[in-house]
């Protein structure tokens, strides 16, 4: 199970095709029932796109319109493919192929290579870095570790954009790409790398796609055989398709149009790998008769989070921005996003760890919290801070769950206990499935209480604890199930890479967080130079950085915290500035192209423990509409919505304001504006916190006038004004 799965682990299989459609909203149902011709689904973050397309496949299979073996669903990660297979199995549509582009192509290449070329398929390189290093050395080019990684990425980009070594320098210039070394030098390394592969009869992952494309282009008999096998295609995350992947998809399709693509141009964040949203944006041009469905109902995030996400895209430019989707939250209101400024990175990490500890103490599971950063190098300080705070964590992108040594050992032990049945003394007294699993895993390091601290011991315990929780959930749904049934379930999950949730705070880069979600998300290190990253020079590159922040914001269901540090190290010069992407969105900042006076408004200062005020989207308290007019925001309602203002209270507040203005020698509006007084008279606050939540009541005015206003609201008499400034 992934962090993005928030429903029951083991839902009941729908009884019929029509039952598959139960619970879908009108737009999702439109996707699920559009089974003919080209279909384009424009799906915003959190709108249930995976739900829509898996139900579409399952509905077609259950209704007898689609044969399971004739459907190929393609996505971009093994995790996403595994989740899709798991969902299809739960919907009664087992047998559908859900694979990555590379996995599907490799399977076809292995099968058809003897027929198309003869002999065995060349050896597949698991890692190309070593061969790139050798090629660089032969070219007498010295590369450090980071340069080696970057040059390897350049070769991958060249191959997926179908650029040969001789054309690489020109392609870099044309694309305005910022090459890590001299392009001619990289072109030489690229050419020698290709030669070394040929000499050693090896291929890399990009070759898998290139060779499959070559065979399908040259051998029409093989192409026809594949097209007879697969007659219906679904492509998820279509905004991330590279030119090479699109070429392969075209060859799979032939002259047919039985294709459903799903994507969101605003989540294009992998252009450095060759991904482009152009195929998604041009889909209607290539397929004029296509059915286009837009999913904008956001079931993931609160209105406050969605408001910030929409605000980020509202400032975007470029072609992708022209096709942005305005999300509409379907959830109840939640807390406003918080903005915190820290003196240095260490203070930021420690402050984040404290907030996470408070959330866990308040009942938020550690597995439902994530800390997201721009580059992996930022993780170390957060690992240390969480360990010091006694908070368990896991690094995203680490070893797959079912490949961990302790999980494999646990599987062997559970399988042995299942075979032994009642003859295993270890199970004496363990009457139900969960107690049997706990008994078996106790021999592998599981205990009722987690070990102190972090590190390998804690990681091992978290893995075993995830298996225990899985057994408990499994037993609730299938009370009659035994160990053998659980082992079979684990085997199916391992094959689908459908892992259970590990209960630790997730530390991840923004790129690796794509497709996941959590109850609470901390976006950290949001400074110029990191967001956008320093090497984002062109307008297109900067806009992709904005989309990356948008992806981070939309990972949060309920709690969202954004923070930055003014210097790198304690005592360092406070020279950093918060990211430009939050200008006009965070408190106290001006919108792009304007100037602002005053301080940081509602930003909390991480180094100080003073009162904090958070501001975010303001919703009409009558109809729930998002307010944008300043006057309406003060009233917290639309001008047209009915008012429940206490008229007598409003007049008392006006009289008090006039007296204050006379004593201060200032205009009345310098005390409070009419709209602010009306908002107070409507809300009738009974505490400082309630009064501070009214737009127009800042910290300074709360200190100066708060006691008088609260007394008036309580029907009490007040004395003269406060002469202190």
Short mmCIF file of N, CA, C and O in Angstrom, two decimals, residues 88-152:
data_model
loop_
_atom_site.label_atom_id
_atom_site.label_comp_id
_atom_site.label_asym_id
_atom_site.label_seq_id
_atom_site.Cartn_x
_atom_site.Cartn_y
_atom_site.Cartn_z
N UNK A 88 -6.99 -3.01 -9.83
CA UNK A 88 -7.74 -3.79 -10.81
C UNK A 88 -8.12 -5.15 -10.26
O UNK A 88 -9.23 -5.65 -10.49
N UNK A 89 -7.20 -5.75 -9.52
CA UNK A 89 -7.50 -7.05 -8.91
C UNK A 89 -8.66 -6.91 -7.92
O UNK A 89 -9.55 -7.77 -7.86
N UNK A 90 -8.67 -5.82 -7.14
CA UNK A 90 -9.74 -5.60 -6.18
C UNK A 90 -11.08 -5.31 -6.85
O UNK A 90 -12.14 -5.49 -6.24
N UNK A 91 -11.03 -4.86 -8.11
CA UNK A 91 -12.26 -4.57 -8.85
C UNK A 91 -12.71 -5.75 -9.70
O UNK A 91 -13.67 -5.64 -10.45
N UNK A 92 -12.00 -6.87 -9.58
CA UNK A 92 -12.39 -8.05 -10.33
C UNK A 92 -11.91 -8.04 -11.77
O UNK A 92 -12.52 -8.67 -12.64
N UNK A 93 -10.82 -7.30 -12.04
CA UNK A 93 -10.30 -7.21 -13.41
C UNK A 93 -8.86 -7.70 -13.45
O UNK A 93 -7.98 -7.05 -14.03
N UNK A 94 -8.59 -8.82 -12.82
CA UNK A 94 -7.27 -9.41 -12.89
C UNK A 94 -6.96 -9.84 -14.31
O UNK A 94 -7.87 -10.08 -15.11
N UNK A 95 -5.69 -9.92 -14.64
CA UNK A 95 -5.31 -10.33 -15.98
C UNK A 95 -4.99 -9.18 -16.90
O UNK A 95 -4.42 -9.38 -17.98
N UNK A 96 -5.33 -7.96 -16.49
CA UNK A 96 -4.98 -6.78 -17.28
C UNK A 96 -3.49 -6.48 -17.06
O UNK A 96 -3.00 -6.52 -15.94
N UNK A 97 -2.79 -6.19 -18.14
CA UNK A 97 -1.37 -5.85 -18.04
C UNK A 97 -1.22 -4.38 -17.65
O UNK A 97 -1.69 -3.49 -18.38
N UNK A 98 -0.60 -4.11 -16.51
CA UNK A 98 -0.28 -2.75 -16.09
C UNK A 98 1.22 -2.69 -15.87
O UNK A 98 1.76 -3.33 -14.97
N UNK A 99 1.92 -1.96 -16.73
CA UNK A 99 3.37 -1.96 -16.72
C UNK A 99 3.93 -0.57 -17.01
O UNK A 99 3.21 0.31 -17.48
N UNK A 100 5.22 -0.40 -16.73
CA UNK A 100 5.90 0.80 -17.19
C UNK A 100 6.22 0.63 -18.68
O UNK A 100 6.18 -0.48 -19.21
N UNK A 101 6.54 1.74 -19.34
CA UNK A 101 6.96 1.66 -20.74
C UNK A 101 8.14 0.69 -20.89
O UNK A 101 8.15 -0.15 -21.79
N UNK A 102 9.12 0.83 -20.01
CA UNK A 102 10.32 0.00 -20.12
C UNK A 102 10.00 -1.48 -19.87
O UNK A 102 10.52 -2.35 -20.56
N UNK A 103 9.16 -1.74 -18.88
CA UNK A 103 8.83 -3.13 -18.56
C UNK A 103 8.08 -3.79 -19.71
O UNK A 103 8.38 -4.93 -20.09
N UNK A 104 7.11 -3.08 -20.29
CA UNK A 104 6.35 -3.64 -21.41
C UNK A 104 7.25 -3.87 -22.62
O UNK A 104 7.18 -4.90 -23.28
N UNK A 105 8.13 -2.89 -22.90
CA UNK A 105 9.01 -3.02 -24.06
C UNK A 105 10.02 -4.15 -23.85
O UNK A 105 10.31 -4.91 -24.79
N UNK A 106 10.57 -4.27 -22.64
CA UNK A 106 11.55 -5.32 -22.38
C UNK A 106 10.93 -6.69 -22.55
O UNK A 106 11.55 -7.61 -23.11
N UNK A 107 9.70 -6.85 -22.10
CA UNK A 107 9.03 -8.14 -22.23
C UNK A 107 8.86 -8.50 -23.71
O UNK A 107 9.09 -9.65 -24.12
N UNK A 108 8.47 -7.52 -24.51
CA UNK A 108 8.30 -7.78 -25.95
C UNK A 108 9.65 -8.04 -26.62
O UNK A 108 9.77 -8.91 -27.48
N UNK A 109 10.66 -7.28 -26.21
CA UNK A 109 11.98 -7.43 -26.80
C UNK A 109 12.55 -8.82 -26.51
O UNK A 109 13.12 -9.47 -27.40
N UNK A 110 12.40 -9.28 -25.27
CA UNK A 110 12.91 -10.61 -24.91
C UNK A 110 12.20 -11.71 -25.71
O UNK A 110 12.83 -12.69 -26.13
N UNK A 111 10.91 -11.52 -25.96
CA UNK A 111 10.14 -12.55 -26.66
C UNK A 111 10.47 -12.58 -28.16
O UNK A 111 10.60 -13.65 -28.76
N UNK A 112 10.60 -11.38 -28.77
CA UNK A 112 10.73 -11.33 -30.22
C UNK A 112 12.18 -11.23 -30.72
O UNK A 112 12.41 -11.35 -31.92
N UNK A 113 13.14 -11.01 -29.84
CA UNK A 113 14.53 -10.86 -30.27
C UNK A 113 15.03 -12.06 -31.08
O UNK A 113 15.62 -11.88 -32.15
N UNK A 114 14.83 -13.30 -30.58
CA UNK A 114 15.32 -14.44 -31.37
C UNK A 114 14.74 -14.47 -32.78
O UNK A 114 15.44 -14.83 -33.74
N UNK A 115 13.48 -14.09 -32.93
CA UNK A 115 12.83 -14.12 -34.23
C UNK A 115 13.28 -12.95 -35.11
O UNK A 115 13.49 -13.11 -36.32
N UNK A 116 13.45 -11.77 -34.50
CA UNK A 116 13.77 -10.57 -35.27
C UNK A 116 15.25 -10.44 -35.58
O UNK A 116 15.63 -9.99 -36.67
N UNK A 117 16.10 -10.84 -34.64
CA UNK A 117 17.54 -10.62 -34.77
C UNK A 117 18.31 -11.94 -34.76
O UNK A 117 19.27 -12.13 -35.49
N UNK A 118 17.86 -12.84 -33.87
CA UNK A 118 18.56 -14.11 -33.71
C UNK A 118 19.47 -14.09 -32.49
O UNK A 118 20.01 -13.06 -32.12
N UNK A 119 19.62 -15.25 -31.89
CA UNK A 119 20.47 -15.35 -30.71
C UNK A 119 19.78 -14.80 -29.47
O UNK A 119 18.57 -14.54 -29.46
N UNK A 120 20.59 -14.61 -28.40
CA UNK A 120 20.04 -14.11 -27.15
C UNK A 120 20.09 -12.59 -27.11
O UNK A 120 20.97 -11.96 -27.70
N UNK A 121 19.16 -12.03 -26.38
CA UNK A 121 19.14 -10.58 -26.17
C UNK A 121 20.41 -10.16 -25.44
O UNK A 121 20.82 -10.81 -24.48
N UNK A 122 21.08 -9.09 -25.88
CA UNK A 122 22.27 -8.63 -25.17
C UNK A 122 21.99 -8.38 -23.69
O UNK A 122 20.85 -8.13 -23.28
N UNK A 123 23.05 -8.42 -22.92
CA UNK A 123 22.94 -8.22 -21.46
C UNK A 123 22.43 -6.81 -21.16
O UNK A 123 22.89 -5.83 -21.76
N UNK A 124 21.51 -6.72 -20.21
CA UNK A 124 20.95 -5.42 -19.83
C UNK A 124 21.78 -4.82 -18.71
O UNK A 124 21.98 -5.43 -17.65
N UNK A 125 22.30 -3.61 -18.93
CA UNK A 125 23.07 -2.90 -17.90
C UNK A 125 22.12 -2.41 -16.81
O UNK A 125 21.19 -1.65 -17.09
N UNK A 126 22.37 -2.82 -15.57
CA UNK A 126 21.55 -2.32 -14.47
C UNK A 126 21.91 -0.87 -14.16
O UNK A 126 21.07 -0.06 -13.83
N UNK A 127 23.22 -0.55 -14.26
CA UNK A 127 23.70 0.81 -14.01
C UNK A 127 24.70 1.18 -15.10
O UNK A 127 25.66 0.46 -15.33
N UNK A 128 24.46 2.32 -15.74
CA UNK A 128 25.35 2.72 -16.82
C UNK A 128 26.50 3.60 -16.35
O UNK A 128 27.41 3.91 -17.13
N UNK A 129 26.50 4.01 -15.08
CA UNK A 129 27.49 4.97 -14.59
C UNK A 129 28.91 4.45 -14.78
O UNK A 129 29.81 5.20 -15.21
N UNK A 130 29.16 3.18 -14.48
CA UNK A 130 30.52 2.65 -14.58
C UNK A 130 31.03 2.70 -16.02
O UNK A 130 32.19 3.04 -16.26
N UNK A 131 30.18 2.39 -16.96
CA UNK A 131 30.59 2.42 -18.36
C UNK A 131 30.79 3.86 -18.84
O UNK A 131 31.69 4.13 -19.66
N UNK A 132 29.97 4.79 -18.36
CA UNK A 132 30.16 6.20 -18.70
C UNK A 132 31.49 6.68 -18.14
O UNK A 132 32.24 7.43 -18.81
N UNK A 133 31.83 6.26 -16.93
CA UNK A 133 33.11 6.65 -16.32
C UNK A 133 34.28 6.13 -17.16
O UNK A 133 35.27 6.84 -17.38
N UNK A 134 34.17 4.90 -17.63
CA UNK A 134 35.23 4.34 -18.46
C UNK A 134 35.34 5.10 -19.78
O UNK A 134 36.46 5.38 -20.26
N UNK A 135 34.20 5.45 -20.36
CA UNK A 135 34.21 6.21 -21.61
C UNK A 135 34.86 7.57 -21.41
O UNK A 135 35.65 8.04 -22.24
N UNK A 136 34.55 8.22 -20.30
CA UNK A 136 35.15 9.53 -20.00
C UNK A 136 36.66 9.41 -19.82
O UNK A 136 37.43 10.25 -20.32
N UNK A 137 37.09 8.37 -19.12
CA UNK A 137 38.53 8.18 -18.90
C UNK A 137 39.26 7.97 -20.22
O UNK A 137 40.35 8.50 -20.44
N UNK A 138 38.65 7.21 -21.13
CA UNK A 138 39.29 6.98 -22.44
C UNK A 138 39.32 8.25 -23.27
O UNK A 138 40.17 8.38 -24.16
N UNK A 139 38.38 9.15 -22.99
CA UNK A 139 38.39 10.45 -23.67
C UNK A 139 39.30 11.45 -22.95
O UNK A 139 39.35 12.63 -23.33
N UNK A 140 39.97 10.97 -21.89
CA UNK A 140 40.85 11.80 -21.07
C UNK A 140 40.10 12.98 -20.45
O UNK A 140 40.60 14.11 -20.40
N UNK A 141 38.88 12.70 -20.01
CA UNK A 141 38.06 13.69 -19.31
C UNK A 141 37.87 13.21 -17.88
O UNK A 141 37.40 12.09 -17.66
N UNK A 142 38.25 14.03 -16.92
CA UNK A 142 38.11 13.66 -15.51
C UNK A 142 36.77 14.18 -14.99
O UNK A 142 36.48 15.37 -15.10
N UNK A 143 35.99 13.29 -14.43
CA UNK A 143 34.68 13.66 -13.88
C UNK A 143 34.61 13.28 -12.41
O UNK A 143 34.96 12.15 -12.05
N UNK A 144 34.18 14.22 -11.57
CA UNK A 144 33.94 13.84 -10.17
C UNK A 144 32.59 13.13 -10.10
O UNK A 144 31.89 12.96 -11.11
N UNK A 145 32.21 12.72 -8.91
CA UNK A 145 30.99 11.92 -8.77
C UNK A 145 29.75 12.65 -9.29
O UNK A 145 28.93 12.09 -10.01
N UNK A 146 29.63 13.93 -8.93
CA UNK A 146 28.46 14.69 -9.36
C UNK A 146 28.46 14.90 -10.87
O UNK A 146 27.42 14.79 -11.53
N UNK A 147 29.63 15.20 -11.44
CA UNK A 147 29.72 15.39 -12.89
C UNK A 147 29.40 14.09 -13.62
O UNK A 147 28.75 14.10 -14.68
N UNK A 148 29.85 12.98 -13.07
CA UNK A 148 29.58 11.68 -13.69
C UNK A 148 28.08 11.41 -13.73
O UNK A 148 27.53 10.97 -14.75
N UNK A 149 27.41 11.71 -12.63
CA UNK A 149 25.95 11.53 -12.59
C UNK A 149 25.27 12.44 -13.61
O UNK A 149 24.35 12.03 -14.32
N UNK A 150 25.73 13.69 -13.70
CA UNK A 150 25.10 14.64 -14.61
C UNK A 150 25.33 14.27 -16.07
O UNK A 150 24.42 14.40 -16.91
N UNK A 151 26.54 13.82 -16.40
CA UNK A 151 26.82 13.42 -17.78
C UNK A 151 25.99 12.19 -18.15
O UNK A 151 25.48 12.08 -19.27
N UNK A 152 25.85 11.27 -17.20
CA UNK A 152 25.01 10.10 -17.44
C UNK A 152 23.57 10.52 -17.72
O UNK A 152 22.92 9.99 -18.63
#
